[in-house]
Coordinates of C-alpha atoms and ligand atoms in Angstrom, one line a residue:
M16 CA 26.0 292.1 168.7
N17 CA 24.5 294.7 171.1
A18 CA 25.5 298.4 170.8
T19 CA 25.7 299.3 174.4
R20 CA 27.4 296.4 175.7
T21 CA 31.1 296.9 176.2
A22 CA 33.8 294.5 177.4
S23 CA 34.2 296.5 180.8
E24 CA 30.6 296.9 181.4
P25 CA 28.5 293.6 181.4
R26 CA 24.9 294.3 180.3
L27 CA 22.2 294.5 183.4
E28 CA 19.6 291.9 183.1
P29 CA 16.5 294.1 182.9
T30 CA 14.0 293.7 186.0
R31 CA 10.2 294.3 185.9
T32 CA 10.7 297.8 186.5
D33 CA 13.0 298.5 183.7
R34 CA 10.7 296.7 181.0
L35 CA 7.9 299.3 182.3
L36 CA 10.6 302.1 181.8
A37 CA 11.3 301.0 178.5
A38 CA 7.6 300.8 177.5
L39 CA 7.4 304.4 178.7
G40 CA 10.7 305.1 176.9
G41 CA 8.8 304.1 173.5
V42 CA 5.8 306.1 174.3
V43 CA 8.1 309.2 175.3
S44 CA 10.3 308.7 172.2
A45 CA 7.1 308.5 169.8
Y46 CA 5.5 311.6 171.5
V47 CA 8.8 313.6 171.1
S48 CA 9.2 312.4 167.4
L49 CA 5.4 313.5 166.6
A50 CA 6.0 316.8 168.4
V51 CA 9.2 317.4 166.3
A52 CA 7.5 316.4 163.1
D53 CA 4.6 318.8 164.2
L54 CA 7.2 321.6 164.8
A55 CA 8.8 320.8 161.3
S56 CA 5.5 320.8 159.5
F57 CA 4.6 324.4 160.5
W58 CA 7.7 325.5 158.6
V59 CA 7.1 322.9 155.4
R60 CA 3.6 322.6 155.4
P61 CA 1.0 321.9 157.9
E62 CA -0.7 319.4 155.8
A63 CA 2.8 317.3 155.6
G64 CA 2.9 316.5 159.3
P65 CA 2.8 312.3 159.8
V66 CA -0.3 312.1 161.5
V67 CA -2.3 314.2 158.9
A68 CA -0.6 312.5 156.0
V69 CA -1.4 309.0 157.6
G70 CA -4.8 310.0 158.4
G71 CA -5.4 311.3 155.2
T72 CA -4.2 308.4 153.5
V73 CA -6.7 306.0 155.6
V74 CA -9.3 308.5 155.0
D75 CA -8.9 307.8 151.2
R76 CA -8.6 304.1 151.7
T77 CA -11.4 303.7 153.9
P78 CA -14.2 301.6 152.6
A79 CA -17.0 303.6 151.9
A80 CA -19.6 301.9 154.6
L81 CA -17.0 302.5 157.2
K82 CA -16.8 305.9 156.4
E83 CA -20.6 306.2 156.2
W84 CA -20.7 304.6 159.8
A85 CA -18.1 307.1 161.1
I86 CA -20.0 310.1 159.7
R87 CA -23.2 308.8 161.1
S88 CA -21.8 308.0 164.4
F89 CA -19.5 310.9 164.9
G90 CA -20.8 313.4 162.5
E91 CA -18.6 316.3 162.2
N92 CA -16.5 315.0 164.8
D93 CA -15.2 312.3 162.6
K94 CA -11.9 313.7 161.9
T95 CA -11.0 314.2 165.6
V96 CA -12.2 310.1 166.3
L97 CA -10.0 309.5 163.4
Q98 CA -6.8 311.0 164.9
L99 CA -7.4 310.0 168.0
G100 CA -7.7 306.5 166.7
I101 CA -4.3 307.0 165.1
L102 CA -2.8 308.2 168.2
L103 CA -4.1 305.4 170.2
L104 CA -2.7 302.8 168.0
L105 CA 0.7 304.5 167.9
T106 CA 0.7 304.6 171.5
V107 CA 0.3 300.7 171.7
L108 CA 2.9 300.2 168.9
A109 CA 5.3 302.5 171.0
L110 CA 5.0 300.5 174.1
G111 CA 5.8 297.3 172.0
V112 CA 8.9 299.4 170.5
G113 CA 10.0 300.4 174.0
L114 CA 10.2 296.8 175.1
L115 CA 11.7 295.6 172.1
A116 CA 14.5 298.4 172.3
L117 CA 15.3 297.0 175.6
G118 CA 16.4 293.6 174.1
H119 CA 17.9 295.2 170.8
P120 CA 18.3 298.9 171.2
L121 CA 19.4 299.4 167.8
L122 CA 16.3 297.4 166.4
G123 CA 14.0 299.6 168.7
S124 CA 15.5 302.4 167.1
A125 CA 15.4 301.2 163.7
A126 CA 11.7 300.4 164.2
V127 CA 11.0 304.3 165.1
A128 CA 12.9 305.3 161.9
A129 CA 10.7 302.7 159.8
F130 CA 7.6 304.7 161.1
G131 CA 9.1 308.1 160.1
V132 CA 9.6 306.3 156.6
L133 CA 6.0 305.3 156.5
G134 CA 5.0 309.0 157.5
A135 CA 7.3 310.4 154.9
V136 CA 5.8 308.1 152.0
A137 CA 2.3 309.0 153.1
A138 CA 3.1 312.6 153.0
V139 CA 4.7 312.7 149.8
T140 CA 2.1 310.5 148.1
R141 CA -0.7 312.9 149.3
P142 CA -2.4 314.1 146.2
D143 CA -2.0 317.7 147.4
S144 CA 1.9 317.1 147.8
D145 CA 4.0 318.7 145.2
S146 CA 7.3 318.7 146.7
A147 CA 9.7 316.0 148.3
L148 CA 10.1 318.5 151.1
D149 CA 6.8 317.2 152.6
A150 CA 9.1 314.0 153.8
V151 CA 11.0 316.3 156.2
P152 CA 8.7 316.5 159.0
S153 CA 8.2 312.9 159.4
L154 CA 12.0 311.9 158.8
V155 CA 13.1 314.8 161.3
G156 CA 10.7 313.6 163.9
A157 CA 11.6 310.0 163.5
A158 CA 15.4 310.7 163.8
A159 CA 14.7 312.8 166.8
G160 CA 12.6 309.9 168.3
A161 CA 15.2 307.3 167.2
L162 CA 18.1 309.0 169.0
L163 CA 15.9 309.7 172.2
L164 CA 14.8 305.9 172.4
Y165 CA 18.3 304.9 172.1
V166 CA 20.0 307.4 174.8
L167 CA 16.8 306.2 177.2
I168 CA 17.4 302.3 176.4
S169 CA 21.3 302.9 177.1
R170 CA 20.2 304.3 180.6
L171 CA 18.5 301.2 181.6
L172 CA 21.2 298.8 180.3
T173 CA 24.2 300.6 181.8
P174 CA 24.7 300.7 185.5
R175 CA 24.7 304.0 187.2
P176 CA 28.3 305.2 188.1
G177 CA 29.5 303.7 191.2
T178 CA 26.6 301.2 191.8
A179 CA 25.1 298.1 190.2
N180 CA 22.2 299.4 189.3
P181 CA 20.7 300.8 186.0
D182 CA 20.6 304.4 185.6
R183 CA 16.8 304.8 186.1
R184 CA 17.4 308.5 187.3
G185 CA 19.1 309.5 184.4
F186 CA 16.3 307.8 182.4
L187 CA 13.7 309.7 184.1
I188 CA 15.3 313.1 183.5
V189 CA 16.2 312.8 180.1
A190 CA 12.5 311.4 179.4
A191 CA 11.0 314.5 181.3
S192 CA 12.8 317.1 180.1
T193 CA 12.9 316.2 176.4
G194 CA 9.1 315.4 176.7
L195 CA 8.7 318.9 178.4
A196 CA 11.0 320.7 175.8
A197 CA 9.0 319.1 173.0
T198 CA 5.5 320.2 174.1
A199 CA 6.8 323.6 175.0
A200 CA 8.2 324.0 171.7
A201 CA 5.0 322.6 169.8
A202 CA 2.9 324.8 171.8
I203 CA 5.1 327.9 171.2
A204 CA 4.8 327.0 167.3
R205 CA 1.2 326.5 167.6
A206 CA 0.5 329.7 169.5
A207 CA 2.6 331.7 166.8
G208 CA 1.0 330.2 163.9
S209 CA 2.4 328.6 161.0
P210 CA 4.2 331.1 158.9
V211 CA 2.7 329.4 155.6
Q212 CA -0.7 329.9 157.1
E213 CA -0.1 333.4 158.1
N214 CA 0.2 334.7 154.7
A215 CA -3.3 333.1 153.8
A216 CA -4.8 334.7 157.0
S217 CA -3.5 338.3 155.8
S218 CA -4.5 337.7 152.5
R219 CA -8.0 336.8 153.6
A220 CA -8.0 339.9 156.0
A221 CA -7.0 342.1 153.3
L222 CA -9.7 341.2 150.5
V223 CA -12.4 343.6 149.8
L224 CA -15.2 341.9 148.2
P225 CA -16.8 343.6 145.1
R226 CA -20.3 345.0 145.3
P227 CA -22.5 342.4 143.4
D228 CA -23.4 343.6 139.8
S229 CA -26.5 341.6 140.2
P230 CA -27.5 341.8 144.0
A231 CA -29.6 338.8 145.3
P232 CA -33.5 339.7 145.3
G233 CA -34.6 340.7 148.7
V234 CA -35.8 337.8 150.8
P235 CA -39.6 338.4 151.0
V236 CA -40.8 339.3 154.2
G237 CA -42.8 336.3 154.6
A238 CA -39.9 334.0 154.2
R239 CA -38.8 333.9 157.7
L240 CA -41.0 332.5 160.5
D241 CA -40.9 333.3 163.8
V242 CA -41.2 330.3 165.5
P243 CA -39.1 329.4 168.8
G244 CA -37.1 326.1 167.8
L245 CA -36.9 327.1 164.1
G246 CA -33.4 327.7 162.8
P247 CA -32.6 331.2 160.8
F248 CA -33.6 331.2 157.2
V249 CA -29.9 332.3 156.6
T250 CA -27.4 330.2 158.4
P251 CA -24.7 332.2 160.0
N252 CA -21.2 331.2 158.7
R253 CA -20.2 329.7 162.0
D254 CA -23.1 327.4 162.3
F255 CA -22.8 326.4 158.5
Y256 CA -22.3 322.6 158.4
R257 CA -18.9 321.5 157.4
V258 CA -18.2 318.5 155.4
D259 CA -15.0 317.7 153.5
T260 CA -11.8 315.0 153.5
A261 CA -9.3 317.7 154.7
L262 CA -7.6 316.7 158.2
V263 CA -5.8 320.1 158.0
V264 CA -8.0 323.1 156.6
P265 CA -6.2 324.2 153.4
K266 CA -5.0 327.9 153.8
V267 CA -4.6 329.2 150.4
N268 CA -2.8 332.7 149.8
A269 CA -5.1 334.6 147.8
D270 CA -2.7 336.5 146.1
D271 CA -1.2 333.2 145.1
W272 CA -4.4 331.4 143.9
R273 CA -5.0 330.6 140.5
L274 CA -7.8 328.9 138.7
R275 CA -7.0 326.7 135.4
I276 CA -9.5 325.8 132.9
H277 CA -8.7 323.3 130.6
G278 CA -9.8 319.9 128.9
S279 CA -11.8 318.7 126.2
G280 CA -13.7 321.3 124.1
V281 CA -11.8 324.2 125.5
R282 CA -10.6 326.2 122.6
E283 CA -7.9 328.2 124.7
E284 CA -6.7 326.9 128.0
R285 CA -7.1 329.7 130.6
T286 CA -5.5 330.7 133.9
L287 CA -7.3 333.5 136.0
T288 CA -6.0 335.2 139.3
L289 CA -8.5 336.3 141.9
R290 CA -8.4 339.8 140.8
Q291 CA -9.1 338.9 137.2
L292 CA -12.1 336.6 138.4
M293 CA -13.5 339.4 140.6
A294 CA -13.2 342.0 137.7
R295 CA -15.9 340.0 136.1
P296 CA -19.8 340.8 136.4
T297 CA -20.5 339.4 140.1
V298 CA -23.7 338.0 141.2
E299 CA -25.2 337.5 144.6
R300 CA -27.6 334.7 145.3
D301 CA -29.2 332.9 147.9
I302 CA -28.4 329.1 147.6
T303 CA -29.2 326.2 149.9
L304 CA -26.4 323.6 150.0
C305 CA -26.8 320.0 151.3
C306 CA -24.8 317.1 151.8
V307 CA -25.6 313.6 150.4
S308 CA -24.7 312.2 153.6
N309 CA -27.6 314.0 155.1
E310 CA -30.0 311.6 156.6
V311 CA -33.7 312.2 156.9
G312 CA -33.9 314.5 159.6
G313 CA -30.3 315.6 159.6
T314 CA -28.6 318.7 159.9
L315 CA -26.1 318.7 157.1
V316 CA -27.8 321.4 155.1
G317 CA -27.8 325.3 155.1
N318 CA -28.7 328.1 153.4
A319 CA -26.2 331.2 152.5
R320 CA -26.2 334.3 150.5
W321 CA -23.2 333.6 148.1
L322 CA -21.1 336.1 146.0
G323 CA -19.4 335.1 142.7
V324 CA -19.1 335.0 139.1
P325 CA -21.5 333.0 137.0
L326 CA -19.5 329.8 135.6
A327 CA -21.5 329.5 132.4
P328 CA -20.2 332.5 130.5
L329 CA -16.7 332.0 131.7
L330 CA -17.0 328.2 130.1
R331 CA -18.4 329.8 126.8
E332 CA -15.7 332.3 126.5
A333 CA -13.3 329.3 126.8
G334 CA -15.2 327.8 123.7
V335 CA -16.8 325.1 125.9
R336 CA -20.5 324.1 124.6
P337 CA -22.9 321.8 126.7
P338 CA -23.6 318.3 125.4
S339 CA -27.2 319.7 124.2
E340 CA -25.1 322.0 121.7
G341 CA -22.9 319.1 120.6
G342 CA -20.1 320.0 123.1
P343 CA -17.7 316.6 123.4
A344 CA -17.6 317.2 127.4
D345 CA -20.5 316.2 129.7
Q346 CA -18.5 316.2 132.9
L347 CA -16.7 319.1 134.3
V348 CA -14.1 318.1 137.0
A349 CA -13.3 320.7 139.6
R350 CA -10.1 319.9 141.6
S351 CA -9.1 321.5 144.8
V352 CA -5.8 322.1 146.3
D353 CA -6.0 319.2 148.8
G354 CA -6.6 316.9 145.7
M355 CA -10.2 316.4 145.9
T356 CA -12.1 315.9 142.6
I357 CA -15.5 316.8 142.1
G358 CA -17.8 316.1 139.0
T359 CA -20.7 318.0 137.8
P360 CA -22.8 317.8 134.6
V361 CA -21.6 320.3 132.2
E362 CA -25.4 320.3 131.0
A363 CA -26.2 321.3 134.5
V364 CA -23.9 324.0 134.8
M365 CA -24.7 325.7 131.5
D366 CA -28.6 325.4 131.6
G367 CA -29.3 328.9 133.0
R368 CA -29.2 328.3 136.7
D369 CA -27.0 330.2 139.1
A370 CA -23.8 327.8 139.2
L371 CA -21.1 330.1 140.7
L372 CA -17.6 330.4 141.5
A373 CA -18.4 332.0 144.7
F374 CA -15.8 334.2 146.7
G375 CA -18.2 335.6 149.4
M376 CA -20.5 333.9 151.7
N377 CA -23.2 335.8 153.8
G378 CA -21.1 339.2 153.2
E379 CA -17.8 338.1 154.0
P380 CA -15.0 336.3 152.1
L381 CA -15.1 332.5 152.3
P382 CA -14.0 331.1 155.5
F383 CA -11.3 328.9 155.4
T384 CA -13.0 325.8 156.2
H385 CA -16.0 326.6 153.5
G386 CA -13.3 327.2 150.5
F387 CA -11.2 330.3 150.8
P388 CA -10.4 331.8 148.5
V389 CA -12.9 330.4 145.7
R390 CA -15.4 327.3 145.5
M391 CA -18.2 326.3 143.4
V392 CA -21.8 326.4 144.4
V393 CA -24.4 324.9 141.9
P394 CA -27.9 325.1 143.0
G395 CA -30.0 321.6 142.9
L396 CA -26.8 319.4 143.3
Y397 CA -25.2 317.6 146.2
G398 CA -22.4 319.1 147.5
Y399 CA -19.9 316.2 146.5
V400 CA -21.1 316.5 142.9
S401 CA -20.9 320.5 142.8
A402 CA -19.5 322.5 145.6
C403 CA -15.4 322.2 145.4
K404 CA -14.0 324.1 148.0
W405 CA -10.4 325.5 147.4
I406 CA -11.0 324.9 143.7
E407 CA -7.9 325.2 141.7
S408 CA -8.8 323.9 138.5
I409 CA -11.4 323.0 136.2
E410 CA -11.2 320.3 133.3
L411 CA -13.6 319.4 130.8
T412 CA -14.2 315.6 130.2
T413 CA -16.6 313.0 130.2
F414 CA -18.4 310.7 132.9
D415 CA -17.0 307.7 130.8
A416 CA -13.5 308.8 131.1
Y417 CA -13.0 310.1 134.5
D418 CA -14.4 308.9 138.2
A419 CA -14.2 311.7 140.3
Y420 CA -13.2 311.1 144.2
W421 CA -16.3 309.6 145.6
V422 CA -17.5 307.3 142.4
P423 CA -15.2 304.7 143.1
R424 CA -16.1 304.6 146.7
G425 CA -19.6 303.8 146.0
W426 CA -21.3 306.9 145.5
A427 CA -23.1 308.1 142.1
A428 CA -21.6 309.9 139.6
Q429 CA -24.5 312.1 139.3
A430 CA -26.8 313.3 142.0
P431 CA -29.5 315.8 142.1
V432 CA -30.8 316.7 145.7
K433 CA -33.8 314.8 146.8
T434 CA -36.7 316.5 148.0
Q435 CA -36.5 316.7 151.8
S436 CA -38.6 317.9 154.6
R437 CA -37.5 318.0 158.0
I438 CA -39.5 319.0 161.6
D439 CA -37.1 321.2 163.8
T440 CA -39.8 321.7 166.3
P441 CA -40.8 320.0 168.6
R442 CA -37.6 318.3 169.2
P443 CA -37.5 314.2 169.1
S444 CA -38.5 312.9 172.5
A445 CA -39.9 316.4 173.4
R446 CA -42.3 316.8 176.4
T447 CA -44.8 319.6 175.9
A448 CA -48.2 321.0 177.4
A449 CA -51.4 320.4 175.9
G450 CA -52.9 322.8 173.6
T451 CA -51.8 324.7 170.6
V452 CA -47.9 323.3 169.8
M453 CA -46.3 325.2 166.7
V454 CA -45.0 322.3 164.5
A455 CA -42.3 324.0 162.1
G456 CA -39.6 323.2 160.2
V457 CA -38.0 323.5 156.7
A458 CA -38.2 321.9 153.3
W459 CA -36.0 321.7 150.2
A460 CA -35.7 320.9 146.6
Q461 CA -33.0 323.0 145.3
H462 CA -33.9 324.4 141.9
R463 CA -37.4 322.8 141.6
G464 CA -38.6 324.4 144.7
I465 CA -41.2 323.4 147.5
R466 CA -45.0 323.7 146.6
R467 CA -46.5 322.0 149.4
V468 CA -45.7 320.6 152.9
E469 CA -47.9 318.3 155.0
V470 CA -48.2 317.2 158.5
R471 CA -49.7 314.1 159.7
I472 CA -50.5 313.3 163.4
D473 CA -50.3 309.7 164.3
D474 CA -52.3 308.0 161.5
G475 CA -54.7 311.0 161.0
P476 CA -55.3 312.6 157.8
W477 CA -52.6 314.7 156.0
Q478 CA -52.9 318.5 156.6
D479 CA -51.4 321.3 154.8
A480 CA -48.7 323.3 156.7
R481 CA -48.6 327.1 156.3
L482 CA -45.6 327.6 153.8
A483 CA -43.6 330.7 154.4
A484 CA -43.0 332.9 151.2
Q485 CA -40.7 331.4 148.9
D486 CA -37.3 333.3 148.6
T487 CA -36.3 331.5 145.5
T488 CA -36.7 327.9 144.2
D489 CA -32.8 327.4 145.1
T490 CA -33.5 327.8 148.7
W491 CA -35.1 326.1 151.3
R492 CA -38.3 327.0 152.6
Q493 CA -39.8 327.2 156.0
W494 CA -43.4 325.7 157.1
V495 CA -45.3 325.9 160.3
H496 CA -48.4 323.8 161.4
P497 CA -50.4 324.7 164.7
W498 CA -51.2 321.6 166.3
A499 CA -54.2 321.2 168.9
A500 CA -52.1 318.9 170.8
T501 CA -54.0 316.2 173.1
P502 CA -52.2 314.4 176.0
G503 CA -50.5 311.1 175.5
H504 CA -47.6 310.0 172.8
H505 CA -47.8 311.1 169.4
T506 CA -46.2 310.6 166.4
L507 CA -45.6 313.8 163.8
T508 CA -44.6 313.0 160.4
V509 CA -43.8 315.8 157.5
R510 CA -43.7 315.0 153.8
A511 CA -43.3 317.7 151.0
T512 CA -44.0 318.2 147.6
D513 CA -41.6 320.1 145.0
G514 CA -42.2 322.2 142.3
T515 CA -42.7 319.6 139.7
G516 CA -45.6 318.1 141.8
T517 CA -43.7 315.2 143.1
T518 CA -44.1 314.2 146.9
Q519 CA -41.7 312.3 148.7
P520 CA -41.9 308.9 149.0
E521 CA -42.7 307.3 152.2
H522 CA -40.0 304.5 152.2
R523 CA -36.7 305.4 154.0
T524 CA -33.5 304.7 152.0
G525 CA -30.0 305.1 153.4
T526 CA -27.7 308.1 152.2
M527 CA -25.7 305.9 149.7
P528 CA -25.2 305.9 146.8
D529 CA -27.4 309.2 145.8
G530 CA -28.9 310.4 148.9
A531 CA -31.6 309.4 151.5
Q532 CA -35.5 309.8 150.9
G533 CA -38.4 309.1 153.2
W534 CA -40.4 310.9 155.5
H535 CA -39.3 312.5 158.9
S536 CA -41.0 311.8 162.2
V537 CA -40.6 312.8 165.7
E538 CA -42.5 311.2 168.6
V539 CA -43.3 313.4 171.3
T540 CA -45.1 313.4 174.6
V541 CA -48.0 315.4 175.8
K542 CA -48.5 316.0 179.4
G543 CA -51.5 316.4 181.3
G544 CA -55.0 314.7 180.7
Ligands
MTE614 N1 -12.0 320.2 148.5 C1 -13.2 319.8 148.8 N2 -14.4 320.3 148.6 C2 -15.6 319.9 149.0 C3 -15.8 318.6 149.5 C4 -14.2 318.1 150.1 O1 -14.1 317.1 150.8 N3 -13.1 318.7 149.7 N4 -16.7 318.1 150.4 C5 -17.9 318.4 149.5 C6 -18.9 318.2 150.1 S1 -19.3 316.2 150.3 C7 -20.0 319.0 150.5 S2 -21.4 318.4 151.0 C8 -19.8 320.2 150.7 C9 -19.8 320.9 151.9 O2 -19.7 322.3 151.8 P1 -19.3 323.2 153.1 O3 -18.5 322.5 154.0 O4 -19.0 324.4 153.1 O5 -20.7 323.0 154.1 O6 -18.3 320.7 150.2 C10 -17.8 319.8 149.0 N5 -16.8 320.2 148.7
MO615 MO1 -21.5 316.2 151.0

């Protein structure tokens, strides 16, 4: 039984044009449905929007190898590519749903509703969802889309009054006006900002960082080399690499933030506010952070001045002892508001290194993208096993008992950073003039320090590069090597030796499961001759 057919109005036989319009109607309905959902999510929670929720589910379920490929191919644009992919897929599906609706209008609308239910399920099953309200954006959007599709298709199935042709004009008017209205409403909402996020932004603007009780030792004068093409010693916040699984940057209100410390060996469970955390003795430290997904020569590494409180004394006060003192927990699992879990060895956090709960980054409160209001930073461990952003709890457990987020996805449970060195200048494939060329870059082996950097031209002997002064063993170290460049093609290679005396191995390995290793080379052409 077809709902648009009545006894007095015989259903029209759709033409090719009507089929095209129906497919278009499917796309417009999907679009309006997403715009309405987007609008609703601004009031509920931006993370609860269907594209973000489905995208997050896809991210969590993507096989590790595919994700590695995505990060490798798209770098920090991987999230945009994912969302574009979802939108492309939705467009294709919407074309089909439009055509389906032309034959079976109710079925078409039911299909739109089914996608809404899918989005709603994704939204409420996200690890960061704690309310059934998260289903609302998807459901409201789908209801709007289903209704619109029904209205549009009816125009194509009923004759325009007084004629024998479908009401294509009515179709176009409804499609254009709803499409425009939805676009305008969503744009205005975006410009105004989500009320949920506004509070977080004002809490960040109002935050006054405490003075460090233990300031960072001044960076030695000789730690910064002035070589064109060599990056700054301290990475500005806006240039600091960003790696996380969050499709919407979590915006936590500092006034509502709490950190819970619990688990095995914790004598008394504790919950701290930001004010309580900041009232503790604060330290400021330069620490280089790097990502396990950084390939040889890659840029997923940065050096910042962090302000925070040491984690070890906080744990001691709660009764925690490291395994070397007989404590029952060997893993500290940090959980973030977006559901990420990051597992760190308790021994490393309590062995005297500057493991921090940080709230300041280069003199300002943490940017939202880097974990506002509080994140962990542990020198010497890759970010995915130490640097939990938007942290909300710390649980003491064991590596046997719990696998953090990346472990079932093929990454190592424990991952100290590997010694790396990188040539920043000349750039790969650079063309330079003959004469003295400054070859320069950085090397890092956090918490072990860099003892030596050597450069090799083609198959020549290894030559010591000049090392910049060391800030601390937790920071990267710049180096430079003046090269008497002769005309022709040349391969420049670098290798570093860390503070334990171990030199980087030549053989290159991929990033999985515990970080890439191998020597970095660049090929250059020297003109003239
Ligand atoms: N909540 C949360 N914290 C996280 C991640 C994440 O996906 N979610 N990624 C980790 C990884 S893999 C790295 S390398 C660092 C990167 O920190 P940055 O984005 O501030 O450079 O954050 C870590 N902390
Ligand atoms: Mo990472």
